[in-house]
Tab-separated table of C-alpha atoms in Angstrom:
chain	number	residue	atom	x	y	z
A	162	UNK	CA	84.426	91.378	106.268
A	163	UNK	CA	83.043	87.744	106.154
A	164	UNK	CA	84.781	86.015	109.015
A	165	UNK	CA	84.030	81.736	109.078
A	166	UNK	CA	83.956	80.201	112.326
A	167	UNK	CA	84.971	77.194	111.259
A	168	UNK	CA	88.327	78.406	109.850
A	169	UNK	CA	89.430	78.767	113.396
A	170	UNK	CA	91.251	75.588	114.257
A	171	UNK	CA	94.401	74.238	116.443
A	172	UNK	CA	96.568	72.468	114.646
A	173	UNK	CA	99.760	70.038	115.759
A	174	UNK	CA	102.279	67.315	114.939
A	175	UNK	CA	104.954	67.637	113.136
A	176	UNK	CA	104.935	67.888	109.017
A	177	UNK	CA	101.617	69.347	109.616
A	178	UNK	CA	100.827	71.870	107.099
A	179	UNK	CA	98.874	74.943	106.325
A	180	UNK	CA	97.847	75.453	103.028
A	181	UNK	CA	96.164	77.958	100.793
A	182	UNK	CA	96.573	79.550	97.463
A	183	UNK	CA	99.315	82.193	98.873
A	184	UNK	CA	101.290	80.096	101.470
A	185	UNK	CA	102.368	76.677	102.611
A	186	UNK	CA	103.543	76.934	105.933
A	187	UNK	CA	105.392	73.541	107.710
A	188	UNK	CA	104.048	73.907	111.215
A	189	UNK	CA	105.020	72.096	114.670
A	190	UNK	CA	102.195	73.638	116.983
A	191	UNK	CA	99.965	76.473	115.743
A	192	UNK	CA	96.279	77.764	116.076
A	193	UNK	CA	95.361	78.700	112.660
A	194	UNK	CA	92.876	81.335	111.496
A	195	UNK	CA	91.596	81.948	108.703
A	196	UNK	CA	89.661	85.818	107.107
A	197	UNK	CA	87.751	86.210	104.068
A	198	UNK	CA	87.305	89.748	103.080
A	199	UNK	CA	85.016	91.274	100.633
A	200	UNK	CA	87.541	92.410	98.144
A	201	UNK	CA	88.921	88.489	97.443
A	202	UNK	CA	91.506	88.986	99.772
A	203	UNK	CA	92.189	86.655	102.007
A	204	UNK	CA	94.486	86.813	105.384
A	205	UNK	CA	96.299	83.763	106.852
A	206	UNK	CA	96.950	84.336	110.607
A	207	UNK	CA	99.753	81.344	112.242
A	208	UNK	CA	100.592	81.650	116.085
A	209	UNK	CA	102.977	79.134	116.697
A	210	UNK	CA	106.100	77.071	115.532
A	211	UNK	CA	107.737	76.847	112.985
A	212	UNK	CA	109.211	73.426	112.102
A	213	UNK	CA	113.234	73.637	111.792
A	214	UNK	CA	116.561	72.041	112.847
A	215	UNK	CA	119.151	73.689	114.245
A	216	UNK	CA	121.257	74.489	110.689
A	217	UNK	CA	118.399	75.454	108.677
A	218	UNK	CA	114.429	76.768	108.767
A	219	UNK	CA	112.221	76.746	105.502
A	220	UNK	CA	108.845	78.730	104.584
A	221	UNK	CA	107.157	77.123	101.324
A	222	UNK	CA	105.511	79.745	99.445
A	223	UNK	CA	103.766	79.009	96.121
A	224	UNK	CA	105.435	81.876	94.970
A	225	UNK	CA	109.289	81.147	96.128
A	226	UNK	CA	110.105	78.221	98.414
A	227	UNK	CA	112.450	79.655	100.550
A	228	UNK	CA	115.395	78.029	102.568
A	229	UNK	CA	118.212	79.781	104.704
A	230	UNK	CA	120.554	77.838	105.163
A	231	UNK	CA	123.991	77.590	107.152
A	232	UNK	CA	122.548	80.031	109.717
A	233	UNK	CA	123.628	79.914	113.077
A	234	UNK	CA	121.664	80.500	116.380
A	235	UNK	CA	121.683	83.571	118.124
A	236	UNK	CA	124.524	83.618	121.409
A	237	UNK	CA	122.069	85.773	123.793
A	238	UNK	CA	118.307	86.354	122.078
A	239	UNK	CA	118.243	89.162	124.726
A	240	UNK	CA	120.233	91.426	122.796
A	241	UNK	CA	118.179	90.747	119.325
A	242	UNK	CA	116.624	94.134	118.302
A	243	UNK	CA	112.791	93.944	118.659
A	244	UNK	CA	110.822	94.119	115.804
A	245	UNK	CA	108.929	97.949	114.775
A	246	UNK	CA	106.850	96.670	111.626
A	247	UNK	CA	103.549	95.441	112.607
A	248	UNK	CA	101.569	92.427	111.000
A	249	UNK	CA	103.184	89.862	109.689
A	250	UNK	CA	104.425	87.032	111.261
A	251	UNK	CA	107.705	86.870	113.748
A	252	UNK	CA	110.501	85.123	112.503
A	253	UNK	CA	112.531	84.166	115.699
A	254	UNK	CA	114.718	81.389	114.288
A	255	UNK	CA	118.373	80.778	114.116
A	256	UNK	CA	120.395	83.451	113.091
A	257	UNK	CA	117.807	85.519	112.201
A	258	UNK	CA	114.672	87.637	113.777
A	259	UNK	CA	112.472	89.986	112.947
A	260	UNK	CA	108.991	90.113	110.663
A	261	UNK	CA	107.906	89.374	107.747
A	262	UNK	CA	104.268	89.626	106.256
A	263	UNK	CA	103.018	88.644	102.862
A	264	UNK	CA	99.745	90.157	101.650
A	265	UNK	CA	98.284	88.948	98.347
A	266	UNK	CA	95.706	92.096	97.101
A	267	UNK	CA	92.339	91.387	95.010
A	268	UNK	CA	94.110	92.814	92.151
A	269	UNK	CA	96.340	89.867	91.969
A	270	UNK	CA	99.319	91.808	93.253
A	271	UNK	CA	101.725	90.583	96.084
A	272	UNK	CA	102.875	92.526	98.668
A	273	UNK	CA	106.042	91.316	100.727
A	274	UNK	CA	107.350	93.526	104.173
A	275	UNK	CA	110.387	92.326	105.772
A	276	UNK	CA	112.390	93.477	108.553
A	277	UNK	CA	114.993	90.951	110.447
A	278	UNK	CA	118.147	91.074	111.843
A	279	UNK	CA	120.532	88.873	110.706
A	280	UNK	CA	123.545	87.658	112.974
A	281	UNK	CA	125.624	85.297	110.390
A	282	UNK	CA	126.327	85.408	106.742
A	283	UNK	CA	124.015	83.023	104.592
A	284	UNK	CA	122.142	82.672	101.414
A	285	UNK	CA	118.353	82.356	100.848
A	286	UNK	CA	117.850	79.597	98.063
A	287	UNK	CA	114.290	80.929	96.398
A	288	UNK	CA	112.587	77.829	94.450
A	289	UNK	CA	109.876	79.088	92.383
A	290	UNK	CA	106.840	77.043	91.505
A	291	UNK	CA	104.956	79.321	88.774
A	292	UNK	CA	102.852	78.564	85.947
A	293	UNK	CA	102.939	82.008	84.109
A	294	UNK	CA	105.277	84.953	84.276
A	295	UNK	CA	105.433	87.330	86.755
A	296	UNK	CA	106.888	90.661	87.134
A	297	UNK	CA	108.552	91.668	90.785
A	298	UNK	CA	110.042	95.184	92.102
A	299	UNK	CA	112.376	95.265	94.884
A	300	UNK	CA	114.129	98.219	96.867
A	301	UNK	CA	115.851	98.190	100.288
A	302	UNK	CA	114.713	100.690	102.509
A	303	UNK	CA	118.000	99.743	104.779
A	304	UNK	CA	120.174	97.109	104.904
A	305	UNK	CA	122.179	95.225	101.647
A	306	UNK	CA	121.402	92.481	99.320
A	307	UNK	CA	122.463	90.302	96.810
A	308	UNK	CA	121.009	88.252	94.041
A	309	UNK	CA	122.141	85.264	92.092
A	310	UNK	CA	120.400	84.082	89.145
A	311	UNK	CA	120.670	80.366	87.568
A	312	UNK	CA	122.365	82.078	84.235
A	313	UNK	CA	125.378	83.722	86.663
A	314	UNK	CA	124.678	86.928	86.790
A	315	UNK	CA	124.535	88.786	90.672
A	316	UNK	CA	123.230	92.184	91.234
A	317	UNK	CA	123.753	94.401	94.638
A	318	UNK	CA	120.252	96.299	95.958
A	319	UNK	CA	121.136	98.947	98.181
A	320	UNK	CA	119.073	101.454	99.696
A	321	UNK	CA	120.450	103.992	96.752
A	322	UNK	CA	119.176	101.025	94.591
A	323	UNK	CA	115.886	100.023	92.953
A	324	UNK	CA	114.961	96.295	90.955
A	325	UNK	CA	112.520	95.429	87.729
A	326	UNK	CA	113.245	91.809	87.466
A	327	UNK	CA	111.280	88.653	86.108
A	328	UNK	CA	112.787	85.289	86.633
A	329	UNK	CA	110.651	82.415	85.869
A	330	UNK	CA	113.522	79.294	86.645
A	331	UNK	CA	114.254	78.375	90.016
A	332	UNK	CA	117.446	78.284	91.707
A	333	UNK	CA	117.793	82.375	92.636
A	334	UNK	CA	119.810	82.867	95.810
A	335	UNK	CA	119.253	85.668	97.864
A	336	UNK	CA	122.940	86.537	100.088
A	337	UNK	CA	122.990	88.459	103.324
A	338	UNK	CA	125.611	89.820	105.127
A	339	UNK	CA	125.682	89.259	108.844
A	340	UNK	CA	125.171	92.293	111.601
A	341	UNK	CA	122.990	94.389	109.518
A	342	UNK	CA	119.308	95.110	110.105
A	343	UNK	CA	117.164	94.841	106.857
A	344	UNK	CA	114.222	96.358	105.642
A	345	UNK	CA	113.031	94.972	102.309
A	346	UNK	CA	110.198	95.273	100.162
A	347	UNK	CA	108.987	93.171	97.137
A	348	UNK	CA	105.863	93.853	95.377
A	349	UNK	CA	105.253	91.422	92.022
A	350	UNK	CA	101.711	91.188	89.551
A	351	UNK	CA	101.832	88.267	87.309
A	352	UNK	CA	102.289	89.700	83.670
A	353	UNK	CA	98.988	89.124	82.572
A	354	UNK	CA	97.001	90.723	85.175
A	355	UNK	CA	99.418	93.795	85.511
A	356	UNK	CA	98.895	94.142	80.979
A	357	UNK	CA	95.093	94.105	81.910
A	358	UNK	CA	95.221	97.116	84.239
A	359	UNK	CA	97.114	98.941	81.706
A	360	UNK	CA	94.694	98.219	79.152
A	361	UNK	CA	96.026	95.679	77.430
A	362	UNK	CA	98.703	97.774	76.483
A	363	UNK	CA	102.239	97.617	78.614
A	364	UNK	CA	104.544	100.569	78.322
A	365	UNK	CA	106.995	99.652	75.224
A	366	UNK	CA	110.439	99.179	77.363
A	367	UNK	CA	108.542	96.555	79.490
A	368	UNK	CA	108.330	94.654	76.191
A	369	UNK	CA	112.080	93.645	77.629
A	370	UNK	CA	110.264	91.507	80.716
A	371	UNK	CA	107.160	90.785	78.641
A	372	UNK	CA	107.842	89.631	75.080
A	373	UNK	CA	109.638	86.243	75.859
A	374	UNK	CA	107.556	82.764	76.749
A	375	UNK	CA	107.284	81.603	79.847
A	376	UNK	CA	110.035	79.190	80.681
A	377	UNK	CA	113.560	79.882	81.357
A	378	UNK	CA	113.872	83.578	81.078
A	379	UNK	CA	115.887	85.267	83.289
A	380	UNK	CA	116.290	89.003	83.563
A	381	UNK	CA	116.693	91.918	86.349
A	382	UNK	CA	117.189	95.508	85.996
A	383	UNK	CA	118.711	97.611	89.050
A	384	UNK	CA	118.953	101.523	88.975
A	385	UNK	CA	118.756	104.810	90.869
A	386	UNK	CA	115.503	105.341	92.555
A	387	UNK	CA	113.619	108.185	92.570
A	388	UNK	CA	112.711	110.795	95.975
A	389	UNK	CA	109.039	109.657	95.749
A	390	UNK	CA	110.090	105.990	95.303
A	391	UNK	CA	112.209	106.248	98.449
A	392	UNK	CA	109.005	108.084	100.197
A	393	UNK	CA	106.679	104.877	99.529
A	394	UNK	CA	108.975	102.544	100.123
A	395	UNK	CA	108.727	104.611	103.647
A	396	UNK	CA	105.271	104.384	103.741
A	397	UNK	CA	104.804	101.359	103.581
A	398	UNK	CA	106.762	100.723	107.477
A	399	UNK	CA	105.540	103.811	108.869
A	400	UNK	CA	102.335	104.943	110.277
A	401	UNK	CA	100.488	104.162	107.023
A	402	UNK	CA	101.266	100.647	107.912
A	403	UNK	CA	99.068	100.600	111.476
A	404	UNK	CA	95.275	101.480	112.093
A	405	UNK	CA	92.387	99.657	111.035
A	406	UNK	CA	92.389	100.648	107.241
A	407	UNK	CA	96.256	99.215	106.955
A	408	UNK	CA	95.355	96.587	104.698
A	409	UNK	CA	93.814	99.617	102.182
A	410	UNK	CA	96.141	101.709	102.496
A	411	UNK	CA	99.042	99.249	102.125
A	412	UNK	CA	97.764	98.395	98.963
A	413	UNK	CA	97.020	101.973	97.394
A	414	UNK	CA	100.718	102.446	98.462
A	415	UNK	CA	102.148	99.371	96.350
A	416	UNK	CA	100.155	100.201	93.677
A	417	UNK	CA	101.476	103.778	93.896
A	418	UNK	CA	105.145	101.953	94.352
A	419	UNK	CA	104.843	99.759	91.606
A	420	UNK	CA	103.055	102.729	88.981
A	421	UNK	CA	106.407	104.941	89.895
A	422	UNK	CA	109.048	102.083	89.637
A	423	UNK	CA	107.486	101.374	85.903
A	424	UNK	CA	107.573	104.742	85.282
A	425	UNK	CA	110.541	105.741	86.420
A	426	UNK	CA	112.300	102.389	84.366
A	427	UNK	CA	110.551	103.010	81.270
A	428	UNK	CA	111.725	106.901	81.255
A	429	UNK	CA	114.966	106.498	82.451
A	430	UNK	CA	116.460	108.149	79.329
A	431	UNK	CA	113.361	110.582	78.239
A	432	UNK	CA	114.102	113.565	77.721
A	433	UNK	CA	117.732	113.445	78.756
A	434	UNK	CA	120.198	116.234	76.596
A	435	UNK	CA	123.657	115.691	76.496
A	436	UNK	CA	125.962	117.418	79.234
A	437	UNK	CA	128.688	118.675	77.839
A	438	UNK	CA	132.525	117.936	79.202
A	439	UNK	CA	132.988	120.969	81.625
A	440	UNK	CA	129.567	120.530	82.822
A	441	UNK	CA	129.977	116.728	83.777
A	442	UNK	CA	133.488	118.273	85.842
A	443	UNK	CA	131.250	121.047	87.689
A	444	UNK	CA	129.058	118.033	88.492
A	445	UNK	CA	131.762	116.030	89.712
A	446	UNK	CA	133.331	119.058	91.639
A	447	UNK	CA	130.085	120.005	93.119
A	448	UNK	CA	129.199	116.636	94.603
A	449	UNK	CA	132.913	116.176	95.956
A	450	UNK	CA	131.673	119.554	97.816
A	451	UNK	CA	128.421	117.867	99.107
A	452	UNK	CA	130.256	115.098	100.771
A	453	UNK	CA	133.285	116.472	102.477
A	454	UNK	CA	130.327	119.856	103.759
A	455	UNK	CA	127.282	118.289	104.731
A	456	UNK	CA	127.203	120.220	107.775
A	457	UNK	CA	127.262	123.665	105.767
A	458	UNK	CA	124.764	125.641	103.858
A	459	UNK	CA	124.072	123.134	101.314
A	460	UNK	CA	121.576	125.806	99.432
A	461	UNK	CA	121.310	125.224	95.324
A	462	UNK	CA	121.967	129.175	94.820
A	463	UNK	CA	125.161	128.422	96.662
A	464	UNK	CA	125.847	125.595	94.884
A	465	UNK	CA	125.095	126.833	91.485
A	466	UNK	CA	127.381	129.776	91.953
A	467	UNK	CA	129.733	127.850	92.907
A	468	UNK	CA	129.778	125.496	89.368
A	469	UNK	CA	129.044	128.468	87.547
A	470	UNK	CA	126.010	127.234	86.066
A	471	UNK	CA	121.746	128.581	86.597
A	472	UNK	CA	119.892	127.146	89.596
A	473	UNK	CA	117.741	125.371	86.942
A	474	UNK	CA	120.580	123.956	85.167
A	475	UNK	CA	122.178	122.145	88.147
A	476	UNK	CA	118.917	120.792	89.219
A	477	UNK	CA	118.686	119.363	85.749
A	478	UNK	CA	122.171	118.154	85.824
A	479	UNK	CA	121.639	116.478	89.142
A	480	UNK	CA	117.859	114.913	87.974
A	481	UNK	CA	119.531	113.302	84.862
A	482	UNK	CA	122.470	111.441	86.781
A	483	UNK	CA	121.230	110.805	90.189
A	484	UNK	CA	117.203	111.129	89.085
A	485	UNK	CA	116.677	113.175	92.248
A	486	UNK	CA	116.731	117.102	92.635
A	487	UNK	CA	119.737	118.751	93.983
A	488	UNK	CA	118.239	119.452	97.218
A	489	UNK	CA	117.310	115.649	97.430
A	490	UNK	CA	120.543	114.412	96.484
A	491	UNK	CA	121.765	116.563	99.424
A	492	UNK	CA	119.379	115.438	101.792
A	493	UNK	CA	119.881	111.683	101.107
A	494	UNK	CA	123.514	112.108	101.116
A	495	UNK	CA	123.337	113.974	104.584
A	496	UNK	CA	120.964	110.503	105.884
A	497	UNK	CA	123.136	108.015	104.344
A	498	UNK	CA	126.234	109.745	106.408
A	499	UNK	CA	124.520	109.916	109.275
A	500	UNK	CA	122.945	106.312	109.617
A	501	UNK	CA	126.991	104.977	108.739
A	502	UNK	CA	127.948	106.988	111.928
A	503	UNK	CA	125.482	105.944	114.205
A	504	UNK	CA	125.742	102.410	112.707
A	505	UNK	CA	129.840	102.968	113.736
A	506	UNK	CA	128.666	103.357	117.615
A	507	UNK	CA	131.574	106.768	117.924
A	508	UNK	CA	129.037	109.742	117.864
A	509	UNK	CA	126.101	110.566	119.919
A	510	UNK	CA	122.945	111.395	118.568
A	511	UNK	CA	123.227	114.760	118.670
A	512	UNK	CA	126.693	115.195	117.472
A	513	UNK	CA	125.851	113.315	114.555
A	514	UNK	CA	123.022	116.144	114.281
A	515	UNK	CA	125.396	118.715	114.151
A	516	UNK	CA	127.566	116.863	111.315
A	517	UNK	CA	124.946	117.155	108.559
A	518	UNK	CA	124.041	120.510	109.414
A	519	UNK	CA	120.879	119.677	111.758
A	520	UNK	CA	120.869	122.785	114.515
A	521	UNK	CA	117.739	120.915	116.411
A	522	UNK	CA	117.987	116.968	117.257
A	523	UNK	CA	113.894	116.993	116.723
A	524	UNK	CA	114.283	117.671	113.453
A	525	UNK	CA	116.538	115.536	112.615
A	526	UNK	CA	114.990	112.362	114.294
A	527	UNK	CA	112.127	113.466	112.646
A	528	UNK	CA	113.823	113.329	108.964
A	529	UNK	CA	116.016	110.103	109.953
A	530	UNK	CA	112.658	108.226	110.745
A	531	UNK	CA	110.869	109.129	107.711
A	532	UNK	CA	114.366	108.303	105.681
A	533	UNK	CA	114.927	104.569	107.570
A	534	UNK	CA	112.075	104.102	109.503
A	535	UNK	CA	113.536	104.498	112.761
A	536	UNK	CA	114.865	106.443	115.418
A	537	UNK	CA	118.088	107.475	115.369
A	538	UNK	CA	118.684	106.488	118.993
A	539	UNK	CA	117.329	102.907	117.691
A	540	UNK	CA	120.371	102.798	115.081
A	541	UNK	CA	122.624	103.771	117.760
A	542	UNK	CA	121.799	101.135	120.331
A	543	UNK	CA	121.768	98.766	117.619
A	544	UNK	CA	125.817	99.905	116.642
A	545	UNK	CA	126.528	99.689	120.363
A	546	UNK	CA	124.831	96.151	120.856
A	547	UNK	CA	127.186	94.728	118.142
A	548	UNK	CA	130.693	96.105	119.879
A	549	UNK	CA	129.977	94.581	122.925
């Protein structure tokens, strides 16, 4: 690492900004420093504040200028959930804390972590100042958004939801729903570099983000995401995110995030045979199962006998509609019940446990955290802080 001395520096006065080819940051009081590493990157560290009024804060980025607006300060900051995710920088501003941390990698790829709390409703108005296109992923890992593009259309990420999208216009607007914890992740290449590290060659569905000229196009694809999507989305807020090789290993995992999300858009239909009409009802009857028993034996061989059909044939039944395994499907659909109960405040951590068929609390802790990224007693304070 090639640190510069000089790049250390306290900074003041208000309109004062920080600027490099990343981030413009509009700064009150901060100490500024500055790290050149070996591999291009380079890491922009702020301690300070933040200039904003009381209705609205604003981070310029290169890549979107961002602006919440209509956001309104928290009653007591005492009961705002700390923070887990670590790097970054703390947002603690109206109606709103939490982290977020932008990494730009040597590769030319962009790297965006976000956790926050939000207490109100508002929208995020994202001005883009490009100069070629770009294409971004985004997934939830927990918490809901929305997005509005200039031409009208909105789409809904979920955590059961994954996003190709390129949007060169400005005027997106990101919506959040107040009393929900987020945990979002963005990772975007511009178009260019990304063709280059396929060889010059992009898979031919991209052609749908790639073939038009930079200008006004506007264009976002949302669908399922896959078990192994879902795990590196993970990664990148669990322990793989700490130590002194985070930086390296956060950016083998968006790489590995951002090779699976192409993949798994550009075969979303390969190799898919048509399921025939009493096959699509055993589905349907075998998933009602899964949601009304997820504290039962939950085995495929059960379930299969059940719908009459071979263990291999369900699994391929359930990979085609849901792209997950059976035994995923019923492990995601066991989580997702779970965090909605603890989220609801009415059942202790164990009983919850017991619900989706977990006969030791340890293990189930140990498969929420991996799912959400946190404890489950975390998720349950959090439901109790908001009835009080």
């Amino acid at each position: 690492m090639v640190h510069d001395p000089a790049s250390l520096q306290d900074v003041s006065g208000p309109g004062w900004a920080a600027t490099c080819p990343l981030a413009c940051y509009v700064i009150q009081t901060a100490r500024v420093e500055i790290r050149h590493f070996e591999n291009h990157i380079t890491l922009i560290s702020f301690s300070g504040l933040l200039s904003f009024s009381n209705t609205a804060w604003q981070l310029n980025d290169s890549r979107p200028d961002l602006t919440m607006k209509d956001a309104s300060p928290i009653d007591n900051p005492a009961l705002a959930i700390p923070s887990d995710m670590d790097g970054g920088q703390t947002l603690d501003l109206p109606g709103i804390r939490g982290r977020m941390e932008c990494l730009e990698f040597a590769s030319g790829m962009v790297l965006y972590r976000m956790e926050y709390e939000t207490r109100e409703d508002c929208s995020v108005p994202v001005q883009h100042s490009l100069s070629e296109p770009w294409l971004g992923a985004a997934m939830p890992l927990q918490g809901q958004l929305a997005f509005s593009h200039p031409c009208g259309r909105t789409y809904t990420l979920t955590p059961e939801s994954a996003m190709l999208k390129r949007v060169d216009t400005s005027g997106k607007q990101v919506h959040l729903s107040g009393g929900q914890l987020v945990r979002h992740i963005e990772i975007a290449s511009p178009l260019a570099a990304l063709k280059a590290r396929f060889g010059e060659e992009l898979p031919e569905r991209l052609a749908l983000f790639s073939d038009a000229p930079f200008g006004e196009f506007q264009l976002a694809q949302s669908f399922s995401p896959s078990q192994r999507l879902r795990q590196l989305a993970s990664n990148l807020f669990d322990g793989h995110a700490r130590g002194s090789a985070r930086l390296l290993k956060l950016e083998g995992i968006a790489n590995l995030f951002m090779a699976e999300i192409i993949e798994l858009f550009c075969n979303e239909d390969a190799g898919e045979d048509r399921i025939i009409v009493w096959e699509q009802q055993a589905l349907a009857d075998i998933i009602s199962y899964i949601e009304t028993h997820l504290d039962g034996a939950l085995t495929i061989v059960h379930l299969a006998t059940m719908a009459g059909l071979s263990e291999s044939r369900l699994d391929q039944l359930f990979r085609q509609k849901f792209q997950l395994s059976c035994a995923d499907y019923v492990r995601n659909e066991r989580m997702a019940a779970a965090h909605r109960w603890l989220e609801s405040s009415k059942l202790s951590v164990k009983d919850v446990a017991a619900r989706i068929g977990y006969n030791h609390v340890s293990n189930f802790s140990r498969a929420y955290r991996a799912r959400f990224g946190e404890t489950p007693a975390r998720t349950l304070r959090r439901g109790l802080t908001k009835t009080l």
